[in-house]
Short mmCIF file of C-alpha atoms in Angstrom, two decimals:
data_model
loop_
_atom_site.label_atom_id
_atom_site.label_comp_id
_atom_site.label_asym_id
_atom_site.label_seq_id
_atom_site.Cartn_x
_atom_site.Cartn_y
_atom_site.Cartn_z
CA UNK A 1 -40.48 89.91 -18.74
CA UNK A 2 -42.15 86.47 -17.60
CA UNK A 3 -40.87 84.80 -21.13
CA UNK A 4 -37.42 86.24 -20.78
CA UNK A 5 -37.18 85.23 -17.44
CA UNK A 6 -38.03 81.85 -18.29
CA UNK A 7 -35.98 82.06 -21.51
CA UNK A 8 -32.71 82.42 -18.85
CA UNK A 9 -33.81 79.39 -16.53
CA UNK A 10 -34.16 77.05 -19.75
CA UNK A 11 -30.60 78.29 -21.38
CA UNK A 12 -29.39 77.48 -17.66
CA UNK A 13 -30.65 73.82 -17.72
CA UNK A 14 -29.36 73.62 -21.35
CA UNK A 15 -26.15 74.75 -19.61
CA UNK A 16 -26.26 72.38 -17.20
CA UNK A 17 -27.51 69.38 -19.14
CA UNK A 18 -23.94 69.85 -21.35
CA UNK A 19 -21.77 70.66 -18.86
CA UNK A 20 -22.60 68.07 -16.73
CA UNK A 21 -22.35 64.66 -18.86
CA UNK A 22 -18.77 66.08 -19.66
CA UNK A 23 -17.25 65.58 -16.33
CA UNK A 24 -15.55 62.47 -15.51
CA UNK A 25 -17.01 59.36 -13.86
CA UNK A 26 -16.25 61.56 -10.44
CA UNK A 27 -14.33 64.23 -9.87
CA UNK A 28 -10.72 64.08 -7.87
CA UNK A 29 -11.26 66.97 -6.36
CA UNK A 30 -12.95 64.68 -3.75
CA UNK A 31 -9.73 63.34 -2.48
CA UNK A 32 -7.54 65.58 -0.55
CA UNK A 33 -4.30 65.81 -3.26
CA UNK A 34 -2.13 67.60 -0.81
CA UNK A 35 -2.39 65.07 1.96
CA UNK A 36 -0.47 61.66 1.49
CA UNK A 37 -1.00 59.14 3.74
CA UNK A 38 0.50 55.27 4.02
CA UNK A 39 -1.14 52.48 5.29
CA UNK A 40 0.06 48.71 5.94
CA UNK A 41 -3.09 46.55 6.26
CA UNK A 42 -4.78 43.75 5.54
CA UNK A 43 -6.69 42.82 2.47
CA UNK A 44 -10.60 42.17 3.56
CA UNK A 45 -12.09 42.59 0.28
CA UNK A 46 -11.72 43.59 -3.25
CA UNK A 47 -14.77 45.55 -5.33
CA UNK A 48 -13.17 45.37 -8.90
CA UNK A 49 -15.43 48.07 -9.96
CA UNK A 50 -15.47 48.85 -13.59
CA UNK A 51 -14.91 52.56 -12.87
CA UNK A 52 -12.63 52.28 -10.10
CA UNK A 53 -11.18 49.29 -8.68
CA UNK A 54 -11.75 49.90 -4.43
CA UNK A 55 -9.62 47.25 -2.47
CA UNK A 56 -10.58 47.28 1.36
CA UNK A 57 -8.02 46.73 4.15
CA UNK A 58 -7.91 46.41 7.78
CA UNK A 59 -4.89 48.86 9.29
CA UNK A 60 -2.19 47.49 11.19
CA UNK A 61 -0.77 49.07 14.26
CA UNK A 62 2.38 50.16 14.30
CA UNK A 63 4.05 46.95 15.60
CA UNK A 64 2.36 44.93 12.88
CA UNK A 65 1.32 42.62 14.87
CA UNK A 66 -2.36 42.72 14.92
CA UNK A 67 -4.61 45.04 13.45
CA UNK A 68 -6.22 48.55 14.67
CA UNK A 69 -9.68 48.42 16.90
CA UNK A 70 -11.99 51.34 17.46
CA UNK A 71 -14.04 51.16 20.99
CA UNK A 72 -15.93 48.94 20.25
CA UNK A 73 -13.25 46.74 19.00
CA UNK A 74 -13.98 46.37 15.62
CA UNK A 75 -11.16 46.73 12.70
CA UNK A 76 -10.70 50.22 11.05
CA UNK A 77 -11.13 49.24 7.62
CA UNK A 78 -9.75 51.64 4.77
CA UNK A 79 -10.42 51.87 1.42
CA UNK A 80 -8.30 52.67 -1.53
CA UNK A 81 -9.96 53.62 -5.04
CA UNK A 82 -7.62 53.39 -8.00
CA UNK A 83 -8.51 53.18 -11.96
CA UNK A 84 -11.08 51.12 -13.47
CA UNK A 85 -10.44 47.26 -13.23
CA UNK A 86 -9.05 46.51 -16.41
CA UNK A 87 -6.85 49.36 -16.17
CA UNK A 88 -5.95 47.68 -12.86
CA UNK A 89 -5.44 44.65 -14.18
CA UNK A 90 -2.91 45.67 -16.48
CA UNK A 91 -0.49 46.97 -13.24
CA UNK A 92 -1.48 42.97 -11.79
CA UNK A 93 -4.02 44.36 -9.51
CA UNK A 94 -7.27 41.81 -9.61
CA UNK A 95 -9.21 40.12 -7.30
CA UNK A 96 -7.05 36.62 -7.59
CA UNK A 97 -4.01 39.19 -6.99
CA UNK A 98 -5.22 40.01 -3.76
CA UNK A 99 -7.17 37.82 -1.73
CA UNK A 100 -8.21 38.26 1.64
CA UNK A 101 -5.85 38.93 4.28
CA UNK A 102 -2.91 39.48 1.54
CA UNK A 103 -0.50 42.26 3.51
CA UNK A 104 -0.11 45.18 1.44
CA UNK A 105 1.44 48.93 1.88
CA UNK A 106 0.28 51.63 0.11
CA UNK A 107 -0.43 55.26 -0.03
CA UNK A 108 -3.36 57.07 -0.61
CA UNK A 109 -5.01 60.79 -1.11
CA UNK A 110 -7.87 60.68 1.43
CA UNK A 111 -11.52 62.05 0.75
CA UNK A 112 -11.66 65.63 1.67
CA UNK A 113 -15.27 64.29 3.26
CA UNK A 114 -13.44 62.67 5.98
CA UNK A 115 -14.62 59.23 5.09
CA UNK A 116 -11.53 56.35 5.57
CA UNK A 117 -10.91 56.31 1.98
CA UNK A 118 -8.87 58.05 -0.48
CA UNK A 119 -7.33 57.60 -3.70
CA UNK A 120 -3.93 55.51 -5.16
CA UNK A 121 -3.18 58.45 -7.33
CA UNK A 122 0.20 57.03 -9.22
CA UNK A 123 2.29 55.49 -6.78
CA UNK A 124 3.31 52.18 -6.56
CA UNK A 125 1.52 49.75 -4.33
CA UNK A 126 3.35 46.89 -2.09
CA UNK A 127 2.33 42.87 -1.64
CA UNK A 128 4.22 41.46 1.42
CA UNK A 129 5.34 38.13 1.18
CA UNK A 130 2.44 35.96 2.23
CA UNK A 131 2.10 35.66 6.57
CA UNK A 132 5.03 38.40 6.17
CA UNK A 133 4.14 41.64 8.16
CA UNK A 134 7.21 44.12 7.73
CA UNK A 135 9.06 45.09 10.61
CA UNK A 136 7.67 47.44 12.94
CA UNK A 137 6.75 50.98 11.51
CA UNK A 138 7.68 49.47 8.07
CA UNK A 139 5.97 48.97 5.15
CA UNK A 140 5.58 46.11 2.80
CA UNK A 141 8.35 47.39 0.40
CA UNK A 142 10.99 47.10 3.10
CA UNK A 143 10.17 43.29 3.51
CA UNK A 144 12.09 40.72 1.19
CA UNK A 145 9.95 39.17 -1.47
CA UNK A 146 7.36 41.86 -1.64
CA UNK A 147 5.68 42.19 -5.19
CA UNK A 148 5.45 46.14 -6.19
CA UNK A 149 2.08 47.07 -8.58
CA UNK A 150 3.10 50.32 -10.55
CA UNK A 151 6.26 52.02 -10.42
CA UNK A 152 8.15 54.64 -7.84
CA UNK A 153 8.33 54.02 -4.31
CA UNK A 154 5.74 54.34 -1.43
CA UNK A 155 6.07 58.43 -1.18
CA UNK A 156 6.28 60.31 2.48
CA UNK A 157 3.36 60.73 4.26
CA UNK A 158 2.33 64.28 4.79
CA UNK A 159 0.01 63.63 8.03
CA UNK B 1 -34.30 35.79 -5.63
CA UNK B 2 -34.50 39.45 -3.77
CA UNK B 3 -32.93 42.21 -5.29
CA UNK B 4 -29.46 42.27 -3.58
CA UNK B 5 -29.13 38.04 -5.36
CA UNK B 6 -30.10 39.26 -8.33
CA UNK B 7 -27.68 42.10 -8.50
CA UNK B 8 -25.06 39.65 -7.57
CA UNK B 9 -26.20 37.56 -10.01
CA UNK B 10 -26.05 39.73 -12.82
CA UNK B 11 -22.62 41.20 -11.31
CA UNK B 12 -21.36 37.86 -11.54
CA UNK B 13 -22.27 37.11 -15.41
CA UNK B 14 -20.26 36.89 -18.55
CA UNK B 15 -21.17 40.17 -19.82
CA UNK B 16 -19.78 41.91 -16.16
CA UNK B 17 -16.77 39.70 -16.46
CA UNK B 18 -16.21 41.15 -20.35
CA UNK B 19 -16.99 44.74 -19.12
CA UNK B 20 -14.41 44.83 -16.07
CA UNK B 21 -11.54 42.48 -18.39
CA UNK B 22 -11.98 45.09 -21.52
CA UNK B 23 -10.24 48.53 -21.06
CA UNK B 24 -12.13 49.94 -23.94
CA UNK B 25 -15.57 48.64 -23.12
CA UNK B 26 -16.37 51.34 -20.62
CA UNK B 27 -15.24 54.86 -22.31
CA UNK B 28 -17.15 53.44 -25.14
CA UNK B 29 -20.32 52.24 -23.60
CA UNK B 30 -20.29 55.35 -21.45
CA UNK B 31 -19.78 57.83 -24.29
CA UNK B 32 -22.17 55.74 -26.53
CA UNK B 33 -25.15 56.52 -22.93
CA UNK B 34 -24.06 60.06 -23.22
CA UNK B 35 -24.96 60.65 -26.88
CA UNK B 36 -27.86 58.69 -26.59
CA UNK B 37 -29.22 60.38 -23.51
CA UNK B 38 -28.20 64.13 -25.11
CA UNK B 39 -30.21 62.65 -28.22
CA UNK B 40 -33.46 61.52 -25.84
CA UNK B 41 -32.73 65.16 -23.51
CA UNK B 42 -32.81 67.39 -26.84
CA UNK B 43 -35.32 65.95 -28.56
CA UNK B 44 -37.68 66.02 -26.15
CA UNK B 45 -36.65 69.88 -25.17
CA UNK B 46 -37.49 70.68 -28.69
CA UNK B 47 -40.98 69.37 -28.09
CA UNK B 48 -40.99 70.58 -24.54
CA UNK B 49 -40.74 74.19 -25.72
CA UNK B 50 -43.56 74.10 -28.70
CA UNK B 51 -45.56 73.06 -25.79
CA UNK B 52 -44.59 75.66 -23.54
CA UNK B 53 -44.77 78.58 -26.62
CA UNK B 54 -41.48 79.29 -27.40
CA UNK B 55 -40.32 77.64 -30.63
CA UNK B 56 -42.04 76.58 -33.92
CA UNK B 57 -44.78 78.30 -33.27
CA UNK B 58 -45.07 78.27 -37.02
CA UNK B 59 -45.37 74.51 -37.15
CA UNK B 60 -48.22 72.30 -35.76
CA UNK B 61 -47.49 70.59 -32.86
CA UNK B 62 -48.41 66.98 -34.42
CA UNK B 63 -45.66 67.81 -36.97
CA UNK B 64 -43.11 68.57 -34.67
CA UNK B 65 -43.96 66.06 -32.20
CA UNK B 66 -44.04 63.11 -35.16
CA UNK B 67 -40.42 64.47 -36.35
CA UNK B 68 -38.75 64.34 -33.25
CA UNK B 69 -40.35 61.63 -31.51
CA UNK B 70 -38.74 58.58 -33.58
CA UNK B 71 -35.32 60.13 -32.40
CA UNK B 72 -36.62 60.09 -29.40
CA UNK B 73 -37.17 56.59 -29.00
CA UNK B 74 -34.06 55.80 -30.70
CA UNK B 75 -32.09 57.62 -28.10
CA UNK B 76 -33.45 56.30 -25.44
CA UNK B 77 -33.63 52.65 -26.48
CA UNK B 78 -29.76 52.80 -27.37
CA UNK B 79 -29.80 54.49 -23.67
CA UNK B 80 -31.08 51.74 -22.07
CA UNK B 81 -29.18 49.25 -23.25
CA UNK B 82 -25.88 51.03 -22.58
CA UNK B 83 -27.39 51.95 -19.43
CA UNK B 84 -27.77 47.72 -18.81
CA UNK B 85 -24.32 47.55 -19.62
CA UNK B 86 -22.98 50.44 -17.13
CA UNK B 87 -25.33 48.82 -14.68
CA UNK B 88 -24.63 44.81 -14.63
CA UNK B 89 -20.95 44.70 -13.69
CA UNK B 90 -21.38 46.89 -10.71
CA UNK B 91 -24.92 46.15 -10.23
CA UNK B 92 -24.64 45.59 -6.38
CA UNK B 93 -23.15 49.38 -5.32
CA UNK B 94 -26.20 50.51 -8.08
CA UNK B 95 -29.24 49.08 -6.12
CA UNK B 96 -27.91 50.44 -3.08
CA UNK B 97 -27.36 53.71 -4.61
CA UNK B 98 -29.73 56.63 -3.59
CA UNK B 99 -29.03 58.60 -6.40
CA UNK B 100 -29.64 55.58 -8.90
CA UNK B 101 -32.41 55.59 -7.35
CA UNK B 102 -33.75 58.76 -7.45
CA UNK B 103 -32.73 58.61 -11.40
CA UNK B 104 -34.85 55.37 -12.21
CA UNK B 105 -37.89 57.68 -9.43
CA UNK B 106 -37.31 60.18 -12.54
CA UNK B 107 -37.29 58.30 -15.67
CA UNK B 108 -41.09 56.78 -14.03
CA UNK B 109 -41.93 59.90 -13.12
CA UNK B 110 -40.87 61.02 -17.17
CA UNK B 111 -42.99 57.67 -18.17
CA UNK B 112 -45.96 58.58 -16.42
CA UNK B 113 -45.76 62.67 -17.43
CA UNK B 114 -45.94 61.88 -20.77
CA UNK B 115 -48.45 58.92 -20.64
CA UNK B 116 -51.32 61.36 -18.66
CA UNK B 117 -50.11 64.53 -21.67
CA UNK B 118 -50.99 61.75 -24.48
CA UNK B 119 -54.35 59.94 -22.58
CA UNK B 120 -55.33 63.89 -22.35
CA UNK B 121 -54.24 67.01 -23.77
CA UNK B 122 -52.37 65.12 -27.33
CA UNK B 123 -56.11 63.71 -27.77
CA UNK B 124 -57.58 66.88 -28.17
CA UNK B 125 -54.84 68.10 -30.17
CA UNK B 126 -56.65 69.05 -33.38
CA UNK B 127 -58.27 72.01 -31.47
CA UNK B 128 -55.04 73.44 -31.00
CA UNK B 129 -52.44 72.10 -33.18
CA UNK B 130 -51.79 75.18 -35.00
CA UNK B 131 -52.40 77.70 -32.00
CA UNK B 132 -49.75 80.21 -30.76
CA UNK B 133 -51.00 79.87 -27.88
CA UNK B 134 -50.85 76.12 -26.46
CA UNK B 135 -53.52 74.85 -23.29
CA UNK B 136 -53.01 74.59 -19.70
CA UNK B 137 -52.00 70.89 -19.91
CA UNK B 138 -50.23 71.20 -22.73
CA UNK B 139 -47.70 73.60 -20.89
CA UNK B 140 -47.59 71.91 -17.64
CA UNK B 141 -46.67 68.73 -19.61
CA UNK B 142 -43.65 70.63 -21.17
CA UNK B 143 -42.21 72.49 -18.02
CA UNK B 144 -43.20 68.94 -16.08
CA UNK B 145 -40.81 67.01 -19.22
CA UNK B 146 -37.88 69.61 -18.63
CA UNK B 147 -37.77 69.71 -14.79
CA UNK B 148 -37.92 65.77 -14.81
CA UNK B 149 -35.40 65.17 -17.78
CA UNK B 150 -33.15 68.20 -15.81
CA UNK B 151 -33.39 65.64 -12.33
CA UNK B 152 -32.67 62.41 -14.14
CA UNK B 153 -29.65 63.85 -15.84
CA UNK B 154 -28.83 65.57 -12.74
CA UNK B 155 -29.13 62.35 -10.01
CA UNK B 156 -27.27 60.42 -13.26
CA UNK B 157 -24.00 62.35 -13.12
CA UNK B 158 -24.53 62.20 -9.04
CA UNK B 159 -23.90 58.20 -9.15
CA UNK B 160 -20.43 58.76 -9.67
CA UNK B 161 -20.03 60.98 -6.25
CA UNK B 162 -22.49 58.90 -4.04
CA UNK B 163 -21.50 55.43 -4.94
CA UNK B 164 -19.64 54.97 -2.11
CA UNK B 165 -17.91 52.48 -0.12
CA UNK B 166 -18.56 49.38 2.09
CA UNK B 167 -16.81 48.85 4.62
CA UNK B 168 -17.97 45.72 6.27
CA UNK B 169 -15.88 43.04 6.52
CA UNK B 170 -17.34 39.69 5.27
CA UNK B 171 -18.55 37.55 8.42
CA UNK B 172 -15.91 34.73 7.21
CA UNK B 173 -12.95 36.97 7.71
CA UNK B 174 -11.21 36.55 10.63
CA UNK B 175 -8.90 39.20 12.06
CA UNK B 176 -8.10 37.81 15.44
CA UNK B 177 -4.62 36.74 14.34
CA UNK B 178 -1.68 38.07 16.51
CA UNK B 179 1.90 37.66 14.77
CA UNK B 180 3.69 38.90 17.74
CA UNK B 181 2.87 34.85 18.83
CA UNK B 182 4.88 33.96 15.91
CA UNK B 183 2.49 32.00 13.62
CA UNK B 184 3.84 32.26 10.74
CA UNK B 185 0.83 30.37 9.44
CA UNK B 186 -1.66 32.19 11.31
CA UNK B 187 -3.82 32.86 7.92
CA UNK B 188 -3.38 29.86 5.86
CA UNK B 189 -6.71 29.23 6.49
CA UNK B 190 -7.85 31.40 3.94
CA UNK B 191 -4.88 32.36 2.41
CA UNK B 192 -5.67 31.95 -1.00
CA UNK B 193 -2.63 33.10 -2.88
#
């Protein structure tokens, strides 16, 4: 009984030792694909990670005039996780593409964790033109001379 | 140079740069780890479980062991450096990983398993190379091997979830800027485009 018992726990860990190197580098199911939310911030940062390019932003208010404080009056910084950095390069989305405080719009599947982060998915992405905010509750691709990365439009919000 | 430098520095090098410019670099490299790792991970199972009793019971154990063990080291030489490779261009999210972390804990803890099995119970293995029945050590070794192997496959996969993000804004950035004053040039001094 002891040997088939332990014959079941190793076939498990054989199990698991396949399954698992088969998933991707993380699974979407992370992000939250039935919200949609849009964001016009400010660049702070780019990570072009080789897995999945993460550019950082600061969130405007609504006015886009300044950007969003918590209590204690520090930014609410954002993240948005896309495909790996070559990938990203190919849609013109690098580090030199976006320095700091470069205005973009774009829209993103948050983490189901809750964490201010979420995914591009496939929609486009907007560059205002530089020291260009868009009008109030506008986004980058209403603003003349924005640059779009990817195709479609910035999709409706769900939340 | 602490750890966080020399992360950045190896971020920062020519082989990072050619990792994060190449779109096929990555699938490869990473599928190239995976086969290597499944190589290391089977071959040592097979041993694992002649030391825990359960398969070529017919063989001796030296036989077994010799066979598989240059596959072994194959595996997980072509492991490490693809592992290198995975590692450099994101090298600064990695040493601030936990689950990284608890990987490398595992592959030590792997080292040092099978160095105590080979200073002890391997040099005593002519008294029981042909046995059905393996000793103590010889069995704790194996189920030791598997649990380990199990946890650094295990925290490996977990990377992926658990990198993370970091949100802190870099001390030069400054956000102060109010365009409802009408400065149109309110961030030239670091726009960089």
């Amino acid at each position: 009984m002891i040997r088939i018992a332990t014959g079941v726990f190793v076939a498990g860990l054989m199990a698991a030792s396949f399954v698992l190197p088969a998933q991707a580098h993380h699974s979407f199911s992370i992000f939250d694909s039935s919200k949609t939310r849009v964001f016009t911030g400010v660049v702070v940062r780019v990570n072009p990670d080789v897995n999945h390019l993460q550019i950082f932003f600061a969130v405007m208010n609504e006015e886009r005039k300044n950007v969003i404080r918590d209590d204690k009056g520090q930014p609410i910084i954002w993240a948005v996780e896309m495909a790996g950095s070559a990938q990203s390069a190919r849609e013109g989305i690098s580090v030199n593409a976006f320095p700091p405080k470069t205005i973009i719009s774009v829209a993103l599947h948050p983490l189901r964790s809750g964490e201010p982060a979420g995914d591009r998915g496939g929609t486009a992405m907007f560059k205002c033109p530089a020291n260009t905010p868009p009008p109030p509750g506008k986004h980058c691709d209403s603003v003349e001379g924005s640059v779009a990365f990817g195709t479609g439009k910035l999709p409706t919000p769900t939340t | 140079m602490d750890l966080t430098a020399f992360a950045d520095a190896l971020q920062q090098s020519g082989i990072s740069e050619w990792m994060r410019a190449s779109l096929k670099a990555l699938p490869i490299i990473e599928a190239i780890h995976v086969m290597a790792v499944a190589t290391v991970f089977g071959t040592i199972f097979i041993v694992d479980l002649r030391l825990l009793g359960y398969r070529d019971m017919t063989r001796p154990f030296s036989r077994v062991f010799g066979e598989t063990l240059r596959w072994t080291w194959a595996g997980f030489a072509l492991a490490v450096v693809t592992g290198a490779l995975l590692f450099m261009p994101n090298a600064r999210t990695y040493v601030a990983n936990t689950a990284f972390a608890l990987k490398m804990l595992g592959l030590v803890g792997a080292g040092i398993n099978m160095a105590v099995f080979e200073f002890t119970t391997l040099r005593r293995v002519a008294s029981w190379d042909s046995n059905a029945q393996t000793p103590m050590g010889a069995r704790i070794a194996g189920a030791t091997s598997i649990l380990i192997w199990t946890w650094v496959i295990v925290c490996g996969r977990w990377i992926g979830f658990t990198k993370g993000y970091d949100f802190t804004v870099p001390k030069e950035m400054d956000l102060d800027f109010d365009f409802s004053q009408g400065c149109l040039n309110c961030f030239s001094d670091l726009w960089l485009g």
